[in-house]
Amino acid sequence: MSEKAHGPSERLMRAGSSRRRIIVWRHGQTTHNAAGIWQGQLDTELSELGREQAAAAAAVIAGYEPGRIIASDLKRASETARALGDLVGLTPAYDPRLREIHVGEWQGLTAGDVAEGYPELQDALARGEDVARGVTGETIAQVVDRVSELLDELTATLGEGETVVLATHGVTGRALAAHLVGIDQGVAWMSLAGLHNCHWVEIVEHRFGWRIECWNLGA
């Protein structure tokens, strides 16, 4: 990707050796997404539209010249990752730590069913409380525990100037991005819009850490 012109303050932050980059990419649409059904860790596949979205997004993300692709092992994310891998000649690695948040009893239910059957939990989420999704599912804190381990491994091995693409899910992607740049998860939940299908976050290393350069990019 070509660099845009930046002012002196921005150039100061960017000074130094070739910067490392992490692309956090949400999977394409599934029929469950289209129908408003809670998926969590149900292993759903991409819809026809989702496959088209993956191909279109892959054509853009290829411009970052990724050196690695790591994907959730759930079908909708792994299939999305393969669209990019096929284009750039890389075989994705699959890691269950990139799976979507587990939503417990909500998995397979429509948004209407959940709103009717679990109003107190829905209200708690709307207030920004980190409650277990679907009673028996995960909290954001638990998601962060698993993705932070992966990020520690990744940043320890990411080469100078290297770009890695992480093909994951909506809630997990937001939590991962917020954790990497040091945004409080409660703030992220309430203030960062959820990632659209096949949209991504560009996170780039600057002189003293990581920061989000672009949010919810799409083809």
Short mmCIF file of C-alpha atoms in Angstrom, two decimals:
data_model
loop_
_atom_site.label_atom_id
_atom_site.label_comp_id
_atom_site.label_asym_id
_atom_site.label_seq_id
_atom_site.Cartn_x
_atom_site.Cartn_y
_atom_site.Cartn_z
CA MET A 1 0.00 0.00 0.00
CA SER A 2 1.34 3.42 -0.87
CA GLU A 3 1.97 5.92 1.93
CA LYS A 4 -0.02 9.17 2.04
CA ALA A 5 1.58 12.54 2.77
CA HIS A 6 1.77 13.27 6.50
CA GLY A 7 2.53 16.30 8.65
CA PRO A 8 5.65 16.64 10.86
CA SER A 9 4.00 15.17 13.98
CA GLU A 10 2.94 12.08 12.09
CA ARG A 11 6.34 11.72 10.45
CA LEU A 12 7.93 11.87 13.91
CA MET A 13 5.84 8.92 15.09
CA ARG A 14 6.66 6.97 11.92
CA ALA A 15 10.41 7.58 12.05
CA GLY A 16 12.70 4.59 12.11
CA SER A 17 12.98 1.28 10.35
CA SER A 18 10.36 -0.35 8.17
CA ARG A 19 7.19 -0.71 10.18
CA ARG A 20 5.42 -3.93 11.03
CA ARG A 21 1.70 -4.22 10.26
CA ILE A 22 -1.20 -6.41 11.45
CA ILE A 23 -4.44 -6.60 9.46
CA VAL A 24 -7.42 -7.83 11.50
CA TRP A 25 -9.97 -9.09 8.98
CA ARG A 26 -13.54 -10.20 9.68
CA HIS A 27 -14.94 -13.09 7.63
CA GLY A 28 -17.48 -12.72 4.82
CA GLN A 29 -21.21 -12.98 5.24
CA THR A 30 -22.89 -16.25 6.26
CA THR A 31 -26.56 -17.14 5.94
CA HIS A 32 -26.74 -16.82 9.74
CA ASN A 33 -25.47 -13.23 9.49
CA ALA A 34 -28.09 -12.46 6.87
CA ALA A 35 -30.86 -13.98 8.99
CA GLY A 36 -29.81 -12.28 12.23
CA ILE A 37 -28.92 -15.54 13.98
CA TRP A 38 -26.36 -15.64 16.78
CA GLN A 39 -23.42 -17.78 15.65
CA GLY A 40 -20.71 -17.62 18.27
CA GLN A 41 -18.67 -20.76 17.67
CA LEU A 42 -21.21 -22.54 15.47
CA ASP A 43 -19.23 -23.69 12.43
CA THR A 44 -21.21 -21.98 9.68
CA GLU A 45 -20.03 -21.52 6.09
CA LEU A 46 -19.89 -18.45 3.89
CA SER A 47 -22.93 -17.59 1.80
CA GLU A 48 -22.54 -16.94 -1.92
CA LEU A 49 -22.41 -13.23 -1.12
CA GLY A 50 -19.80 -13.96 1.55
CA ARG A 51 -17.58 -15.69 -1.00
CA GLU A 52 -17.90 -12.72 -3.33
CA GLN A 53 -17.01 -10.40 -0.46
CA ALA A 54 -13.96 -12.49 0.43
CA ALA A 55 -12.69 -12.42 -3.15
CA ALA A 56 -13.17 -8.65 -3.45
CA ALA A 57 -11.52 -7.93 -0.10
CA ALA A 58 -8.65 -10.31 -0.83
CA ALA A 59 -7.84 -8.37 -3.99
CA VAL A 60 -7.37 -5.22 -1.90
CA ILE A 61 -5.58 -6.81 1.06
CA ALA A 62 -3.12 -8.44 -1.34
CA GLY A 63 -1.78 -4.91 -1.86
CA TYR A 64 -0.34 -5.00 1.67
CA GLU A 65 1.92 -7.85 0.48
CA PRO A 66 1.29 -10.06 3.52
CA GLY A 67 4.00 -12.48 4.59
CA ARG A 68 1.67 -14.62 6.69
CA ILE A 69 -2.03 -15.37 7.07
CA ILE A 70 -3.41 -16.77 10.32
CA ALA A 71 -7.11 -17.62 10.57
CA SER A 72 -9.69 -18.87 13.01
CA ASP A 73 -10.29 -22.55 12.36
CA LEU A 74 -14.05 -21.97 11.99
CA LYS A 75 -15.14 -22.44 8.37
CA ARG A 76 -16.36 -18.91 7.70
CA ALA A 77 -13.00 -17.41 8.68
CA SER A 78 -10.80 -20.15 7.21
CA GLU A 79 -12.61 -19.92 3.86
CA THR A 80 -12.19 -16.15 3.87
CA ALA A 81 -8.48 -16.58 4.56
CA ARG A 82 -8.07 -19.06 1.72
CA ALA A 83 -9.42 -16.51 -0.76
CA LEU A 84 -6.42 -14.32 0.09
CA GLY A 85 -3.99 -17.21 0.34
CA ASP A 86 -4.89 -18.46 -3.12
CA LEU A 87 -4.35 -14.97 -4.51
CA VAL A 88 -0.94 -14.29 -2.93
CA GLY A 89 0.45 -17.82 -2.86
CA LEU A 90 0.32 -18.35 0.91
CA THR A 91 -1.14 -21.25 2.89
CA PRO A 92 -3.03 -19.91 5.93
CA ALA A 93 -2.29 -21.27 9.37
CA TYR A 94 -5.33 -22.00 11.55
CA ASP A 95 -5.57 -21.15 15.23
CA PRO A 96 -8.62 -21.74 17.47
CA ARG A 97 -7.62 -18.79 19.63
CA LEU A 98 -8.99 -16.57 16.84
CA ARG A 99 -12.47 -18.08 17.10
CA GLU A 100 -15.47 -15.86 17.75
CA ILE A 101 -16.65 -15.29 21.30
CA HIS A 102 -18.72 -18.25 22.52
CA VAL A 103 -22.30 -17.10 23.07
CA GLY A 104 -23.53 -20.07 25.07
CA GLU A 105 -27.29 -20.58 25.04
CA TRP A 106 -27.70 -17.92 22.34
CA GLN A 107 -25.98 -19.96 19.63
CA GLY A 108 -28.48 -20.70 16.88
CA LEU A 109 -31.13 -18.30 18.21
CA THR A 110 -32.39 -15.26 16.33
CA ALA A 111 -31.78 -11.78 17.65
CA GLY A 112 -35.51 -11.57 18.42
CA ASP A 113 -35.43 -14.81 20.42
CA VAL A 114 -32.50 -13.55 22.48
CA ALA A 115 -34.08 -10.14 23.09
CA GLU A 116 -37.28 -11.82 24.28
CA GLY A 117 -35.72 -14.56 26.36
CA TYR A 118 -32.74 -12.76 27.90
CA PRO A 119 -33.71 -9.11 28.34
CA GLU A 120 -31.58 -8.54 31.46
CA LEU A 121 -28.45 -9.88 29.81
CA GLN A 122 -29.14 -7.80 26.71
CA ASP A 123 -29.54 -4.68 28.86
CA ALA A 124 -26.28 -5.43 30.68
CA LEU A 125 -24.45 -5.68 27.36
CA ALA A 126 -26.02 -2.44 26.16
CA ARG A 127 -24.67 -0.75 29.31
CA GLY A 128 -21.18 -2.04 28.50
CA GLU A 129 -21.01 -4.71 31.20
CA ASP A 130 -18.79 -7.66 30.38
CA VAL A 131 -21.22 -10.46 31.21
CA ALA A 132 -20.96 -14.02 29.90
CA ARG A 133 -22.79 -14.16 26.59
CA GLY A 134 -25.76 -16.50 26.61
CA VAL A 135 -25.27 -17.41 30.30
CA THR A 136 -22.78 -20.20 29.57
CA GLY A 137 -20.63 -18.43 27.00
CA GLU A 138 -17.52 -16.28 27.21
CA THR A 139 -16.84 -12.76 28.42
CA ILE A 140 -14.69 -10.31 26.47
CA ALA A 141 -12.04 -10.72 29.17
CA GLN A 142 -11.86 -14.42 28.41
CA VAL A 143 -11.54 -13.71 24.69
CA VAL A 144 -8.70 -11.29 25.44
CA ASP A 145 -6.94 -13.97 27.50
CA ARG A 146 -6.73 -16.28 24.50
CA VAL A 147 -5.97 -13.71 21.80
CA SER A 148 -3.32 -11.97 23.92
CA GLU A 149 -1.35 -15.20 24.07
CA LEU A 150 -1.44 -15.42 20.27
CA LEU A 151 -0.45 -11.76 19.90
CA ASP A 152 2.53 -12.23 22.21
CA GLU A 153 3.74 -15.11 20.04
CA LEU A 154 3.08 -13.18 16.85
CA THR A 155 4.79 -9.92 17.78
CA ALA A 156 7.83 -11.86 19.01
CA THR A 157 8.29 -13.42 15.56
CA LEU A 158 7.00 -10.68 13.22
CA GLY A 159 9.87 -9.49 11.06
CA GLU A 160 10.87 -5.93 10.27
CA GLY A 161 8.48 -4.52 7.70
CA GLU A 162 6.35 -7.68 7.71
CA THR A 163 2.57 -7.69 7.37
CA VAL A 164 0.44 -10.47 8.83
CA VAL A 165 -3.28 -10.91 8.21
CA LEU A 166 -5.46 -12.32 10.99
CA ALA A 167 -8.76 -13.65 9.60
CA THR A 168 -11.18 -13.73 12.51
CA HIS A 169 -14.65 -12.62 13.65
CA GLY A 170 -16.47 -9.46 14.66
CA VAL A 171 -16.31 -9.45 18.45
CA THR A 172 -12.95 -11.20 18.62
CA GLY A 173 -11.48 -8.84 16.03
CA ARG A 174 -12.53 -5.74 17.95
CA ALA A 175 -11.25 -7.15 21.25
CA LEU A 176 -7.95 -8.16 19.66
CA ALA A 177 -7.39 -4.76 18.06
CA ALA A 178 -8.26 -2.88 21.24
CA HIS A 179 -5.94 -5.06 23.31
CA LEU A 180 -3.02 -4.63 20.94
CA VAL A 181 -3.17 -0.83 21.02
CA GLY A 182 -4.07 -0.54 24.70
CA ILE A 183 -7.70 0.61 24.50
CA ASP A 184 -9.85 -0.38 27.47
CA GLN A 185 -12.23 -3.13 26.40
CA GLY A 186 -15.26 -1.40 27.88
CA VAL A 187 -14.42 1.75 25.94
CA ALA A 188 -13.87 -0.27 22.78
CA TRP A 189 -17.22 -2.06 23.16
CA MET A 190 -19.12 1.18 23.57
CA SER A 191 -17.24 3.44 21.15
CA LEU A 192 -15.85 1.36 18.27
CA ALA A 193 -18.38 0.24 15.68
CA GLY A 194 -18.45 -3.49 15.03
CA LEU A 195 -16.56 -4.74 11.99
CA HIS A 196 -18.73 -5.29 8.93
CA ASN A 197 -18.50 -8.56 7.03
CA CYS A 198 -15.16 -8.78 5.19
CA HIS A 199 -13.97 -5.42 6.54
CA TRP A 200 -10.69 -5.01 8.34
CA VAL A 201 -8.56 -2.97 10.74
CA GLU A 202 -5.06 -1.81 9.84
CA ILE A 203 -2.77 -1.70 12.88
CA VAL A 204 0.76 -0.40 12.40
CA GLU A 205 3.75 -0.23 14.72
CA HIS A 206 5.08 3.24 15.46
CA ARG A 207 8.16 4.23 17.43
CA PHE A 208 6.76 3.32 20.84
CA GLY A 209 4.02 0.77 20.24
CA TRP A 210 1.03 -0.10 18.07
CA ARG A 211 -1.84 2.04 16.89
CA ILE A 212 -4.88 1.77 14.66
CA GLU A 213 -4.36 3.57 11.37
CA CYS A 214 -7.66 2.55 9.72
CA TRP A 215 -10.87 1.02 11.07
CA ASN A 216 -13.61 -0.86 9.13
CA LEU A 217 -11.91 -0.68 5.76
CA GLY A 218 -13.63 -2.55 2.95
CA ALA A 219 -13.28 -3.36 -0.72
#
